[in-house]
Every structure is written in C-alpha cells, then in structure tokens.
Amino acid sequence: MIHLKRYHIYLLLLLFTLACGEKKDTGFTIEKIPDPMQHGAYVSNPDHLVSQETETRLNEQMRQLDQSGRAQVAIILLNTIGDKVPKDVAHDVFRLWKPGQQGKDNGLVVLLVNDQHRIEFETGYGLEGDLPDVICFRIQQSEMLPSFKQNNIDEGMLKGMTALINVLQSATDTINITQVAQAGDAAPSDTEAANAGMDAATGAPQEQTFSDAITSHDVPEHEAPGIGSLILYVLYALFATIFVVRPGIAKRRKDLPQLFKAGIWHKFWVYALPFVVLLILVSIPGSSYHWWMLPVIAYLNLLAYLSYRAFTINKKAAVLLAGLDRHVQYETLNLAHANSWLSSILFPLPLLAYSRWHIMRMNKLRYDPYNCETCHRPMQLLKRGKKREMLEPVQVAEDKVGAVIYDVWYCKKCEEKKVLGYRNLRTDATNCPSCNALTFVAGRRRVITPATTRHEGKGIQLYVCKHCNYTKEETYVIAKLSSGGSSGSSSGSSGSSSSSGGWGGGSSGGGGAGSSW
C-alpha cells in the first residue's frame, strides 16, 4: 500500500511537471505578430522592447531604404516566442509577409527574441550577394551584441540597422540614408554621430566606417552547417559504408576466421564521431564553423579508424592464423583487406606503405613454391593453358566465370598436383541450386509486357549455371514511363501575403545569420 501511494505521488509530480512545461508554451503563432505594414510601418514592437522614439527612427530608416529600391526590411521585436526556434520563426514570417520586391527578392527579416537572447537575420535571394551570411553575422557580433549585453536594445538596434544600411550603401554608391532620423535633434547622440560618420566627443570625422572595415579587412567566415555540409556528410557516409564498413562481404566467407568485425562502437566511430568532434570545436569560445571543418575532420577520422583497423587485423592474424595453411592465411587476409586499395590511394600516409607491404605478404603466401608431399622438392605453378588440363570440369567452369581463380602446382618428377582455389570477393556468381557449383549467373532478360505511362511493365530474368546448364526464371517489374509533361498544377502559395498588401512579395533565400548574447 505504501508503494502504491508513492507511485501515485510520482505520477502527480510527473503530471505537474508536464503541466508546467505546457504553460511555458505561450500559444505563440506567427499570425499573432502584428503586421506593421498595415499602418505603413516596418517595425513590429508589440512588447515595447524599444522606445517610441527608437521605433520611429527605425521606421524612417527602413522607409527610405525601401523607397530607394535597395531593400525592404521587416523588423520584429518580441519578448518571447515560447519554445519555438527563432530561425524557424524568422523564416516563417518571411514566407507569410513576403518582404522585398517581387522579382528582385531583396527582402530582409530582422527578428529579436528577448527571453532567448537571440537576434536573427533572414535574407531574400536578391540580398545574398551584397549581404552574405558572414556580413550579417559580423553586424550582429560587432554592432548589436555589445549593446544587447548591456540590456540596451534601443542602441543595439539603431547601430545594427545603421551598419546594415552602410553595407548596402557601399555596395551600390547610389543611396544615402545613413543620416536618417537626425532632423529635429539639436545635438547628435552617440548613435546619431555614428550614423553621420562623426566622432561623438570631438565632432571630428571617424577614420573608418563599419562598411569600410568590412571591405578593407579580412572577415572571419562565420557560417552555419547547411545543405553543403549535408551533401558532404552523405558522400562521406556512402564512402564509409561501401569501402570501410562493408556490411555484406564478410557474410560470404563464414568458413574463414574473422579478423575484424565492425561493432556498434566502430560504427559510432565512423558515422557519428565527426559530428561530435565538430560540435566540441565549435563550442570552444572564440571559435566558429567553417565549411572545410567537416571534410577535414571526416578525413582524419577515417584515417584514424583505418589505421586502428589495420593494427587490429594484424594483431589478430598473428594469433588466429599461426600454424594454419598458407592458403587459409591468404583467403582470410584477403577478406579482411577487401577494398583496401582505394584507402591506400585516399590515405597515402601511412596506408600506401602499409598496402605495399601487404601486397608483398600476399604474393609470398600465394606464389612461394609449395614442396611436393612425396619428394619434398619445389613444385611448379602451371600457366593458364596447362592448368585447365589439371582441373575438374566444375573447377574449369568456376574459373571461367571468374568466381574462383585456381592455381595448380605440379611436380614433374612425381606428377603430383596441388590445386588451390582463391575466391573472388567481387563476383556476382552464386551457388547453383542443382550442382552447388559457384557458377550460377544472370543471363539475358526478356520483356513480356512493356511499361507505359499508365501501367508498369513485366519481364523475365534468366539465370543459368555455367557448369550443369540448370536454368531458372524470375519475373521483375518495369517502372512506368515518364509522361514528359509538367506535373499539372503549379505549386500553391506557401503563405498568404500581409493583410494590407504593402510588402513586395519577395522570396526567402534561406540565408542570413543568428547570434546569441
């Protein structure tokens, strides 16, 4: 009874925790964000994170920027978005409001989420050239975050948007908006002096503006993993699966000792460790992500894994293969080193030297003369033409299809022979259901019902044994033919435009950057 009451207490605590977690979600949706364009404005400030004066100045800056045709910027200042991700919200707002001129796609969404201490820029396709991700990140880091860390959102937004205008202005040299919102002020503030390119204390011209600093100095490439990183990882995973993990090859020779088996920890090493190392490096203070980091880490990771694998194979071989026949040693080592030739090309140091040593070892195991069991003299390896005279019919058939390569050692004095078969790991031949010879291969195909644009087709695949001529037929499906036309209807709108229709109808390019403070 006591245990039952304790269980009820735990259940109530769990429900209370879940209820508290649900309360954290404020029911936020992007549709609840006030659209400033309904009132001809550009700043949505429902939680009054900036003063009315700052909001007015930001609106005036963005209006002149919009009227110049350079860009259309939507600024959203929110206290919270619940548990949602700021980047996703910025992207969804862009799709809903569609800032930027249609065709030019020169829109920008600036989203500030106060409780998450996060600022996000989402750029349209047309701004990605003049406002790449690295510049967005630099604006946030050098112009906005220092003020945000002092809890001065007004100053951070003004400095950030001024720097944004300077960057766009320097790209065209046709608009002049940096002295916006100074009318009516007798003495310029620190922020306004920065807008006008003047020093606040002395009134002297500043030596270098933010846009000049960007163009005259090297800017660190602060990027975020994107589609390029995903493609690189997919290619890496495919290569690792085919040439490193090789899940299917080991199953073909269960009669041989297994020198290495890729377990769950080995697969974690191959597939997941690069990302773990990447996250650790990026999390170091002062460091950032660069596009080349993932391929370099993946390369070094595979090199370390393959080196470890070669060491393990040879360490096990010294124990398991000691005293075994040379033929068994060769077959076992050949299976363990399948596809190692490509690894030696991609990882020449140290695997190329190891590969050459391995080839010498394998040649010694296979081609060093065997001694005759009768007279104990060295036997002679017969050439291709003569060796087939010494083979059985089934062995000739297997040798012809390339499934098994046979070596025949012959003693002229005693007329003794020694036949050794070496399996081809890359053969497509399988064991014949009738004679069990490794000579069952795919033959010709025959189409029974051709495929059309509306219906799948059907065909017959013939398999034949090159030893006993046993045949087998299997049906296969032919995919429908492509109609060659368009899919019909055009894609629907991903989101409605703003209520007033004041936004230009631009499209998001998915670019931009985000920063936390």
Short mmCIF file of C-alpha atoms in Angstrom, two decimals:
data_model
loop_
_atom_site.label_atom_id
_atom_site.label_comp_id
_atom_site.label_asym_id
_atom_site.label_seq_id
_atom_site.Cartn_x
_atom_site.Cartn_y
_atom_site.Cartn_z
CA MET A 1 0.00 0.00 0.00
CA ILE A 2 2.89 2.32 0.80
CA HIS A 3 4.47 1.58 -2.58
CA LEU A 4 1.16 2.29 -4.31
CA LYS A 5 0.85 5.71 -2.62
CA ARG A 6 4.42 6.51 -3.55
CA TYR A 7 3.61 5.60 -7.17
CA HIS A 8 0.64 8.00 -7.11
CA ILE A 9 2.88 10.77 -5.75
CA TYR A 10 5.40 10.21 -8.56
CA LEU A 11 2.59 10.25 -11.12
CA LEU A 12 1.21 13.54 -9.76
CA LEU A 13 4.70 15.08 -9.82
CA LEU A 14 5.11 13.99 -13.43
CA LEU A 15 1.75 15.46 -14.44
CA PHE A 16 2.59 18.69 -12.61
CA THR A 17 5.93 18.92 -14.43
CA LEU A 18 4.25 18.35 -17.78
CA ALA A 19 1.63 20.96 -16.95
CA CYS A 20 4.35 23.47 -16.09
CA GLY A 21 6.11 22.65 -19.32
CA GLU A 22 2.94 23.23 -21.27
CA LYS A 23 2.50 26.61 -19.62
CA LYS A 24 5.87 27.62 -20.96
CA ASP A 25 4.36 27.50 -24.43
CA THR A 26 2.57 30.81 -24.64
CA GLY A 27 0.45 29.70 -27.55
CA PHE A 28 2.61 31.80 -29.84
CA THR A 29 1.94 31.70 -33.58
CA ILE A 30 3.40 33.90 -36.29
CA GLU A 31 -0.13 35.01 -37.21
CA LYS A 32 -0.31 36.77 -33.83
CA ILE A 33 2.63 39.03 -34.69
CA PRO A 34 1.23 42.49 -35.58
CA ASP A 35 1.94 43.30 -39.22
CA PRO A 36 3.41 46.85 -39.17
CA MET A 37 2.72 47.30 -42.88
CA GLN A 38 -0.98 47.56 -42.06
CA HIS A 39 -0.07 51.01 -40.76
CA GLY A 40 2.59 51.73 -43.35
CA ALA A 41 5.42 50.91 -40.93
CA TYR A 42 8.28 48.42 -40.86
CA VAL A 43 8.82 47.75 -37.14
CA SER A 44 6.63 45.36 -35.15
CA ASN A 45 7.19 46.21 -31.48
CA PRO A 46 4.19 44.75 -29.61
CA ASP A 47 6.09 44.19 -26.35
CA HIS A 48 7.62 47.70 -26.37
CA LEU A 49 11.19 46.42 -26.22
CA VAL A 50 12.39 49.70 -27.71
CA SER A 51 11.13 53.21 -27.03
CA GLN A 52 8.66 55.02 -29.25
CA GLU A 53 11.44 57.38 -30.37
CA THR A 54 13.68 54.48 -31.44
CA GLU A 55 10.78 52.79 -33.21
CA THR A 56 10.07 55.99 -35.14
CA ARG A 57 13.69 56.38 -36.20
CA LEU A 58 13.92 52.74 -37.28
CA ASN A 59 10.74 53.09 -39.31
CA GLU A 60 12.10 56.19 -41.02
CA GLN A 61 15.37 54.45 -41.86
CA MET A 62 13.61 51.41 -43.29
CA ARG A 63 11.14 53.58 -45.24
CA GLN A 64 13.92 55.46 -47.02
CA LEU A 65 15.74 52.21 -47.66
CA ASP A 66 12.57 50.77 -49.17
CA GLN A 67 11.86 53.86 -51.29
CA SER A 68 15.39 53.72 -52.70
CA GLY A 69 14.60 50.27 -54.07
CA ARG A 70 17.63 48.79 -52.33
CA ALA A 71 15.88 46.56 -49.78
CA GLN A 72 12.65 46.11 -47.84
CA VAL A 73 13.26 45.23 -44.20
CA ALA A 74 10.77 43.91 -41.65
CA ILE A 75 11.91 44.35 -38.02
CA ILE A 76 10.21 42.24 -35.36
CA LEU A 77 10.95 42.75 -31.66
CA LEU A 78 9.35 40.14 -29.38
CA ASN A 79 9.75 39.33 -25.73
CA THR A 80 9.09 35.62 -26.25
CA ILE A 81 8.11 33.05 -28.88
CA GLY A 82 7.61 30.22 -26.40
CA ASP A 83 9.64 27.12 -27.21
CA LYS A 84 9.91 27.88 -30.91
CA VAL A 85 13.24 28.31 -32.68
CA PRO A 86 13.98 31.92 -33.68
CA LYS A 87 15.45 30.89 -37.06
CA ASP A 88 12.28 28.96 -37.92
CA VAL A 89 10.07 31.86 -36.84
CA ALA A 90 12.05 34.33 -38.96
CA HIS A 91 11.76 32.03 -41.96
CA ASP A 92 8.02 31.52 -41.45
CA VAL A 93 7.43 35.27 -41.07
CA PHE A 94 9.32 35.84 -44.33
CA ARG A 95 7.08 33.33 -46.10
CA LEU A 96 3.96 34.91 -44.60
CA TRP A 97 4.69 38.61 -45.10
CA LYS A 98 6.95 38.30 -48.17
CA PRO A 99 9.10 41.44 -47.77
CA GLY A 100 11.11 42.51 -50.80
CA GLN A 101 10.18 43.41 -54.35
CA GLN A 102 8.82 40.56 -56.39
CA GLY A 103 11.44 39.51 -58.92
CA LYS A 104 14.27 41.24 -57.05
CA ASP A 105 13.66 39.30 -53.80
CA ASN A 106 15.51 41.98 -51.84
CA GLY A 107 13.69 41.43 -48.56
CA LEU A 108 15.10 41.01 -45.07
CA VAL A 109 13.52 39.92 -41.79
CA VAL A 110 15.23 41.01 -38.56
CA LEU A 111 13.87 39.12 -35.54
CA LEU A 112 14.86 39.79 -31.91
CA VAL A 113 13.66 37.39 -29.19
CA ASN A 114 14.44 38.86 -25.80
CA ASP A 115 13.93 35.88 -23.49
CA GLN A 116 16.10 33.67 -25.69
CA HIS A 117 18.71 36.46 -26.10
CA ARG A 118 18.74 35.83 -29.84
CA ILE A 119 18.91 38.03 -32.94
CA GLU A 120 18.18 36.54 -36.39
CA PHE A 121 18.59 37.87 -39.94
CA GLU A 122 16.72 36.10 -42.78
CA THR A 123 17.67 37.38 -46.25
CA GLY A 124 15.97 37.10 -49.62
CA TYR A 125 17.67 35.72 -52.68
CA GLY A 126 18.42 39.17 -54.06
CA LEU A 127 20.37 40.28 -50.97
CA GLU A 128 22.59 37.22 -50.61
CA GLY A 129 25.25 38.78 -52.85
CA ASP A 130 25.55 42.13 -51.05
CA LEU A 131 24.56 40.82 -47.61
CA PRO A 132 26.04 37.32 -47.27
CA ASP A 133 25.80 35.29 -44.09
CA VAL A 134 29.24 36.33 -42.88
CA ILE A 135 28.38 40.05 -43.09
CA CYS A 136 25.09 39.51 -41.26
CA PHE A 137 26.97 37.72 -38.50
CA ARG A 138 29.61 40.46 -38.32
CA ILE A 139 26.96 43.16 -37.96
CA GLN A 140 25.33 41.26 -35.11
CA GLN A 141 28.58 40.50 -33.31
CA SER A 142 30.31 43.86 -33.57
CA GLU A 143 27.44 46.35 -33.69
CA MET A 144 24.46 44.87 -31.86
CA LEU A 145 25.51 42.32 -29.25
CA PRO A 146 27.71 44.68 -27.18
CA SER A 147 24.67 46.90 -26.55
CA PHE A 148 22.31 43.95 -26.03
CA LYS A 149 24.66 42.58 -23.35
CA GLN A 150 24.24 45.93 -21.55
CA ASN A 151 20.45 45.50 -21.85
CA ASN A 152 20.32 48.46 -24.24
CA ILE A 153 18.17 47.13 -27.05
CA ASP A 154 17.48 50.62 -28.43
CA GLU A 155 21.13 51.35 -29.05
CA GLY A 156 21.85 47.87 -30.40
CA MET A 157 19.03 48.03 -32.94
CA LEU A 158 19.99 51.52 -34.12
CA LYS A 159 23.65 50.61 -34.50
CA GLY A 160 22.85 47.35 -36.23
CA MET A 161 20.43 48.83 -38.73
CA THR A 162 22.77 51.74 -39.45
CA ALA A 163 25.59 49.29 -40.16
CA LEU A 164 23.21 47.32 -42.37
CA ILE A 165 22.40 50.44 -44.39
CA ASN A 166 26.09 51.31 -44.68
CA VAL A 167 26.85 47.87 -46.12
CA LEU A 168 24.06 48.10 -48.69
CA GLN A 169 25.03 51.69 -49.49
CA SER A 170 28.67 50.82 -50.08
CA ALA A 171 27.59 48.07 -52.50
CA THR A 172 25.77 50.49 -54.81
CA ASP A 173 27.08 54.02 -54.05
CA THR A 174 23.72 55.37 -55.16
CA ILE A 175 21.75 55.92 -51.95
CA ASN A 176 22.47 57.97 -48.86
CA ILE A 177 20.42 57.02 -45.87
CA THR A 178 22.93 56.94 -43.06
CA GLN A 179 21.91 60.38 -41.72
CA VAL A 180 18.26 59.40 -41.31
CA ALA A 181 16.26 60.48 -38.25
CA GLN A 182 18.66 63.26 -37.25
CA ALA A 183 16.21 66.03 -38.19
CA GLY A 184 14.71 67.74 -35.12
CA ASP A 185 17.69 66.89 -32.89
CA ALA A 186 19.86 69.88 -32.00
CA ALA A 187 22.83 67.82 -30.78
CA PRO A 188 23.61 64.39 -32.16
CA SER A 189 23.72 61.49 -29.76
CA ASP A 190 26.44 58.82 -29.83
CA THR A 191 24.37 56.68 -32.16
CA GLU A 192 23.50 59.57 -34.46
CA ALA A 193 27.12 60.65 -34.62
CA ALA A 194 27.98 57.13 -35.66
CA ASN A 195 25.28 57.35 -38.35
CA ALA A 196 26.74 60.60 -39.64
CA GLY A 197 30.30 59.29 -39.58
CA MET A 198 31.35 61.76 -36.84
CA ASP A 199 33.05 61.22 -33.52
CA ALA A 200 30.56 61.90 -30.69
CA ALA A 201 33.08 63.58 -28.36
CA THR A 202 35.07 65.77 -30.75
CA GLY A 203 32.86 66.09 -33.80
CA ALA A 204 35.79 65.00 -35.97
CA PRO A 205 35.22 62.61 -38.84
CA GLN A 206 35.73 58.98 -37.95
CA GLU A 207 38.60 57.28 -39.74
CA GLN A 208 36.68 54.20 -40.80
CA THR A 209 33.02 53.23 -41.03
CA PHE A 210 31.70 49.75 -40.44
CA SER A 211 31.26 49.12 -44.16
CA ASP A 212 34.85 50.26 -44.79
CA ALA A 213 36.05 47.86 -42.13
CA ILE A 214 34.28 45.01 -43.85
CA THR A 215 35.71 45.78 -47.26
CA SER A 216 39.24 46.62 -46.11
CA HIS A 217 39.85 43.80 -43.64
CA ASP A 218 39.53 40.09 -43.81
CA VAL A 219 36.32 38.94 -42.19
CA PRO A 220 36.21 35.57 -40.48
CA GLU A 221 33.84 33.22 -42.23
CA HIS A 222 31.28 32.62 -39.51
CA GLU A 223 28.97 30.17 -41.16
CA ALA A 224 26.46 27.57 -40.11
CA PRO A 225 26.19 23.99 -41.38
CA GLY A 226 23.87 23.99 -44.37
CA ILE A 227 23.00 21.94 -47.43
CA GLY A 228 26.65 21.82 -48.49
CA SER A 229 27.65 20.23 -45.19
CA LEU A 230 24.78 17.76 -45.52
CA ILE A 231 25.91 16.74 -49.02
CA LEU A 232 29.48 16.31 -47.80
CA TYR A 233 28.32 14.11 -44.95
CA VAL A 234 26.12 11.96 -47.23
CA LEU A 235 29.08 11.40 -49.58
CA TYR A 236 31.28 10.58 -46.60
CA ALA A 237 28.71 8.12 -45.21
CA LEU A 238 28.33 6.40 -48.62
CA PHE A 239 32.08 6.04 -48.99
CA ALA A 240 32.44 4.74 -45.44
CA THR A 241 29.61 2.25 -45.90
CA ILE A 242 30.87 0.85 -49.19
CA PHE A 243 34.62 0.84 -48.64
CA VAL A 244 35.08 0.79 -44.87
CA VAL A 245 32.18 -0.87 -43.07
CA ARG A 246 31.29 -3.25 -45.95
CA PRO A 247 28.35 -4.97 -44.22
CA GLY A 248 27.77 -7.71 -46.82
CA ILE A 249 31.22 -9.02 -47.81
CA ALA A 250 32.10 -10.80 -44.57
CA LYS A 251 28.95 -12.90 -44.78
CA ARG A 252 30.18 -14.58 -47.96
CA ARG A 253 33.00 -16.45 -46.20
CA LYS A 254 31.80 -17.75 -42.87
CA ASP A 255 34.19 -20.71 -43.20
CA LEU A 256 37.22 -18.48 -42.52
CA PRO A 257 38.45 -16.90 -39.28
CA GLN A 258 37.14 -13.37 -38.85
CA LEU A 259 39.92 -10.91 -38.12
CA PHE A 260 37.75 -7.83 -37.69
CA LYS A 261 34.06 -7.24 -37.18
CA ALA A 262 32.56 -3.76 -37.20
CA GLY A 263 30.53 -3.50 -34.00
CA ILE A 264 28.22 -0.76 -32.83
CA TRP A 265 31.08 1.27 -31.34
CA HIS A 266 33.05 1.05 -34.58
CA LYS A 267 30.04 2.34 -36.50
CA PHE A 268 29.64 5.15 -34.00
CA TRP A 269 33.29 5.99 -34.57
CA VAL A 270 32.83 6.08 -38.35
CA TYR A 271 29.46 7.82 -38.64
CA ALA A 272 28.90 9.94 -35.52
CA LEU A 273 32.34 10.87 -34.19
CA PRO A 274 33.00 13.55 -36.87
CA PHE A 275 29.92 15.47 -35.73
CA VAL A 276 30.83 15.07 -32.06
CA VAL A 277 34.32 16.47 -32.69
CA LEU A 278 32.84 19.27 -34.81
CA LEU A 279 30.41 20.29 -32.05
CA ILE A 280 33.22 20.30 -29.49
CA LEU A 281 35.42 22.51 -31.68
CA VAL A 282 32.62 24.94 -32.49
CA SER A 283 31.63 25.23 -28.82
CA ILE A 284 35.11 26.46 -27.84
CA PRO A 285 34.90 30.20 -27.01
CA GLY A 286 36.08 32.33 -29.89
CA SER A 287 35.76 29.55 -32.47
CA SER A 288 33.24 29.30 -35.29
CA TYR A 289 32.13 26.89 -38.00
CA HIS A 290 33.87 26.86 -41.37
CA TRP A 291 32.83 24.82 -44.41
CA TRP A 292 36.15 22.94 -44.53
CA MET A 293 35.97 21.70 -40.95
CA LEU A 294 33.65 18.74 -41.61
CA PRO A 295 35.62 17.22 -44.53
CA VAL A 296 38.93 17.65 -42.66
CA ILE A 297 37.53 16.03 -39.52
CA ALA A 298 35.92 13.24 -41.56
CA TYR A 299 39.20 12.59 -43.41
CA LEU A 300 41.25 12.42 -40.23
CA ASN A 301 38.57 10.29 -38.57
CA LEU A 302 38.62 7.69 -41.35
CA LEU A 303 42.42 7.71 -41.38
CA ALA A 304 42.50 7.02 -37.65
CA TYR A 305 39.83 4.31 -37.95
CA LEU A 306 41.53 2.53 -40.87
CA SER A 307 44.89 2.67 -39.08
CA TYR A 308 43.30 1.17 -35.98
CA ARG A 309 41.57 -1.46 -38.12
CA ALA A 310 44.82 -2.48 -39.85
CA PHE A 311 46.57 -2.74 -36.48
CA THR A 312 43.76 -4.90 -35.06
CA ILE A 313 43.68 -7.19 -38.12
CA ASN A 314 47.40 -7.90 -37.98
CA LYS A 315 47.38 -8.36 -34.22
CA LYS A 316 44.57 -10.93 -34.50
CA ALA A 317 46.12 -12.58 -37.54
CA ALA A 318 49.33 -13.24 -35.60
CA VAL A 319 47.29 -15.31 -33.13
CA LEU A 320 44.50 -16.91 -35.19
CA LEU A 321 46.49 -17.74 -38.32
CA ALA A 322 49.62 -19.04 -36.65
CA GLY A 323 50.33 -22.57 -37.90
CA LEU A 324 47.49 -22.59 -40.47
CA ASP A 325 47.93 -23.44 -44.12
CA ARG A 326 49.19 -20.64 -46.38
CA HIS A 327 46.04 -20.89 -48.49
CA VAL A 328 43.81 -20.28 -45.45
CA GLN A 329 46.01 -17.38 -44.37
CA TYR A 330 45.77 -15.81 -47.82
CA GLU A 331 41.98 -16.15 -48.03
CA THR A 332 41.47 -14.78 -44.52
CA LEU A 333 43.75 -11.78 -45.03
CA ASN A 334 42.27 -11.12 -48.48
CA LEU A 335 38.79 -10.96 -46.99
CA ALA A 336 39.93 -8.65 -44.17
CA HIS A 337 41.61 -6.25 -46.64
CA ALA A 338 38.88 -6.07 -49.26
CA ASN A 339 38.75 -2.62 -50.95
CA SER A 340 41.94 -1.56 -49.17
CA TRP A 341 43.40 -0.39 -52.50
CA LEU A 342 41.15 2.68 -52.50
CA SER A 343 42.02 3.51 -48.92
CA SER A 344 45.72 3.47 -49.79
CA ILE A 345 45.07 6.00 -52.58
CA LEU A 346 42.97 8.37 -50.47
CA PHE A 347 45.15 7.98 -47.38
CA PRO A 348 48.69 7.57 -48.75
CA LEU A 349 50.27 8.34 -45.40
CA PRO A 350 50.63 5.78 -43.88
CA LEU A 351 48.27 3.39 -45.69
CA LEU A 352 50.10 3.39 -49.03
CA ALA A 353 53.25 1.99 -47.42
CA TYR A 354 51.13 -0.50 -45.48
CA SER A 355 49.31 -1.54 -48.68
CA ARG A 356 52.57 -2.25 -50.49
CA TRP A 357 53.82 -4.31 -47.55
CA HIS A 358 50.51 -6.21 -47.51
CA ILE A 359 50.74 -6.95 -51.25
CA MET A 360 54.25 -8.34 -50.78
CA ARG A 361 52.98 -10.52 -47.93
CA MET A 362 50.07 -11.80 -50.02
CA ASN A 363 52.30 -12.57 -53.03
CA LYS A 364 54.63 -14.52 -50.76
CA LEU A 365 51.72 -16.53 -49.33
CA ARG A 366 50.34 -17.33 -52.78
CA TYR A 367 53.33 -17.62 -55.12
CA ASP A 368 56.13 -19.02 -52.98
CA PRO A 369 56.64 -22.58 -54.33
CA TYR A 370 54.98 -25.43 -52.47
CA ASN A 371 57.03 -28.52 -51.74
CA CYS A 372 55.85 -31.81 -53.16
CA GLU A 373 54.42 -34.03 -50.44
CA THR A 374 56.12 -37.06 -51.99
CA CYS A 375 59.62 -35.94 -52.97
CA HIS A 376 59.65 -32.67 -51.00
CA ARG A 377 61.01 -30.76 -53.99
CA PRO A 378 59.63 -27.37 -55.02
CA MET A 379 56.60 -27.64 -57.28
CA GLN A 380 55.95 -25.55 -60.40
CA LEU A 381 52.99 -23.18 -60.87
CA LEU A 382 51.31 -24.02 -64.17
CA LYS A 383 50.25 -21.32 -66.61
CA ARG A 384 46.64 -20.72 -67.61
CA GLY A 385 46.53 -23.06 -70.61
CA LYS A 386 48.15 -26.00 -68.91
CA LYS A 387 46.42 -25.61 -65.56
CA ARG A 388 42.94 -26.19 -67.00
CA GLU A 389 44.03 -29.64 -68.15
CA MET A 390 44.58 -30.46 -64.47
CA LEU A 391 41.25 -29.06 -63.22
CA GLU A 392 37.94 -30.83 -62.74
CA PRO A 393 35.07 -29.70 -65.01
CA VAL A 394 33.36 -27.84 -62.16
CA GLN A 395 36.62 -26.04 -61.36
CA VAL A 396 37.07 -25.07 -65.02
CA ALA A 397 33.55 -23.59 -65.02
CA GLU A 398 34.16 -21.62 -61.82
CA ASP A 399 37.48 -20.35 -63.17
CA LYS A 400 35.87 -19.28 -66.45
CA VAL A 401 33.16 -17.17 -64.80
CA GLY A 402 35.79 -15.62 -62.51
CA ALA A 403 34.12 -16.74 -59.30
CA VAL A 404 37.14 -18.76 -58.18
CA ILE A 405 40.68 -18.34 -59.50
CA TYR A 406 42.54 -21.64 -59.39
CA ASP A 407 46.29 -22.14 -59.02
CA VAL A 408 47.73 -25.55 -59.97
CA TRP A 409 51.11 -26.56 -58.57
CA TYR A 410 52.72 -29.53 -60.35
CA CYS A 411 55.69 -31.75 -59.57
CA LYS A 412 57.29 -33.03 -62.79
CA LYS A 413 59.17 -35.81 -61.03
CA CYS A 414 56.28 -37.33 -59.07
CA GLU A 415 53.49 -35.96 -61.31
CA GLU A 416 51.72 -34.83 -58.18
CA LYS A 417 49.45 -31.79 -58.33
CA LYS A 418 48.12 -29.35 -55.75
CA VAL A 419 45.00 -27.34 -56.69
CA LEU A 420 44.18 -24.21 -54.68
CA GLY A 421 41.12 -22.02 -55.30
CA TYR A 422 41.01 -18.33 -54.41
CA ARG A 423 37.56 -16.76 -54.10
CA ASN A 424 36.84 -13.54 -55.99
CA LEU A 425 35.14 -11.28 -53.44
CA ARG A 426 33.59 -9.12 -56.17
CA THR A 427 31.94 -11.88 -58.18
CA ASP A 428 28.20 -11.83 -58.86
CA ALA A 429 28.05 -15.61 -59.25
CA THR A 430 26.18 -17.66 -56.66
CA ASN A 431 25.94 -21.37 -55.88
CA CYS A 432 23.82 -23.33 -58.32
CA PRO A 433 20.68 -24.82 -56.72
CA SER A 434 21.27 -28.02 -58.70
CA CYS A 435 25.03 -28.79 -58.63
CA ASN A 436 26.11 -26.32 -55.92
CA ALA A 437 28.94 -25.02 -58.12
CA LEU A 438 29.74 -21.32 -57.85
CA THR A 439 28.67 -20.78 -61.46
CA PHE A 440 25.08 -19.55 -61.23
CA VAL A 441 24.99 -16.19 -63.04
CA ALA A 442 22.42 -13.84 -64.53
CA GLY A 443 21.67 -14.31 -68.23
CA ARG A 444 19.53 -12.41 -70.69
CA ARG A 445 16.33 -10.53 -69.92
CA ARG A 446 13.07 -10.77 -71.81
CA VAL A 447 10.25 -8.20 -71.73
CA ILE A 448 6.76 -9.69 -71.51
CA THR A 449 4.65 -6.59 -71.04
CA PRO A 450 6.18 -3.22 -71.97
CA ALA A 451 5.74 -0.38 -69.50
CA THR A 452 3.54 2.57 -70.39
CA THR A 453 2.92 5.96 -68.83
CA ARG A 454 -0.11 4.49 -67.01
CA HIS A 455 0.92 0.92 -66.23
CA GLU A 456 4.03 -0.89 -65.05
CA GLY A 457 5.61 -3.48 -67.29
CA LYS A 458 6.79 -7.02 -66.60
CA GLY A 459 9.80 -9.00 -67.70
CA ILE A 460 11.67 -12.25 -67.10
CA GLN A 461 15.26 -12.50 -65.85
CA LEU A 462 17.01 -15.73 -66.82
CA TYR A 463 19.65 -17.30 -64.56
CA VAL A 464 21.86 -20.10 -65.84
CA CYS A 465 24.51 -22.37 -64.35
CA LYS A 466 27.66 -22.42 -66.49
CA HIS A 467 28.50 -25.91 -65.20
CA CYS A 468 25.34 -28.03 -65.37
CA ASN A 469 23.21 -25.66 -67.55
CA TYR A 470 20.49 -25.51 -64.93
CA THR A 471 18.20 -22.52 -65.62
CA LYS A 472 15.77 -20.51 -63.58
CA GLU A 473 13.42 -17.69 -64.49
CA GLU A 474 12.33 -14.83 -62.27
CA THR A 475 9.82 -12.11 -63.11
CA TYR A 476 10.65 -8.48 -62.50
CA VAL A 477 8.68 -5.24 -62.68
CA ILE A 478 9.46 -2.46 -65.16
CA ALA A 479 8.78 1.04 -63.86
CA LYS A 480 6.22 3.28 -65.55
CA LEU A 481 7.43 5.53 -68.30
CA SER A 482 7.71 9.24 -67.58
CA SER A 483 4.94 11.29 -69.18
CA GLY A 484 7.47 14.02 -70.06
CA GLY A 485 4.99 16.78 -69.25
CA SER A 486 4.68 19.05 -66.29
CA SER A 487 3.00 17.86 -63.16
CA GLY A 488 -0.03 19.94 -63.96
CA SER A 489 -0.95 22.44 -61.36
CA SER A 490 1.51 24.99 -60.17
CA SER A 491 2.59 24.92 -56.57
CA GLY A 492 0.32 26.65 -54.15
CA SER A 493 1.29 29.66 -52.15
CA SER A 494 3.27 28.74 -49.07
CA GLY A 495 1.68 31.54 -47.14
CA SER A 496 -0.62 34.48 -47.65
CA SER A 497 0.73 37.96 -48.05
CA SER A 498 0.17 40.57 -45.44
CA SER A 499 -3.29 41.92 -44.89
CA SER A 500 -2.53 45.31 -46.38
CA GLY A 501 -0.55 44.01 -49.32
CA GLY A 502 2.17 46.58 -48.57
CA TRP A 503 5.01 44.05 -48.63
CA GLY A 504 6.51 43.47 -52.05
CA GLY A 505 6.01 39.70 -52.45
CA GLY A 506 9.66 38.63 -52.20
CA SER A 507 11.02 35.15 -51.52
CA SER A 508 13.39 33.98 -48.82
CA GLY A 509 16.73 32.57 -49.87
CA GLY A 510 17.23 30.86 -46.52
CA GLY A 511 20.37 32.90 -45.90
CA GLY A 512 21.28 35.15 -43.04
CA ALA A 513 22.77 34.55 -39.63
CA GLY A 514 21.91 34.40 -35.95
CA SER A 515 23.71 35.37 -32.76
CA SER A 516 23.09 34.94 -29.04
CA TRP A 517 24.11 37.13 -26.15
#
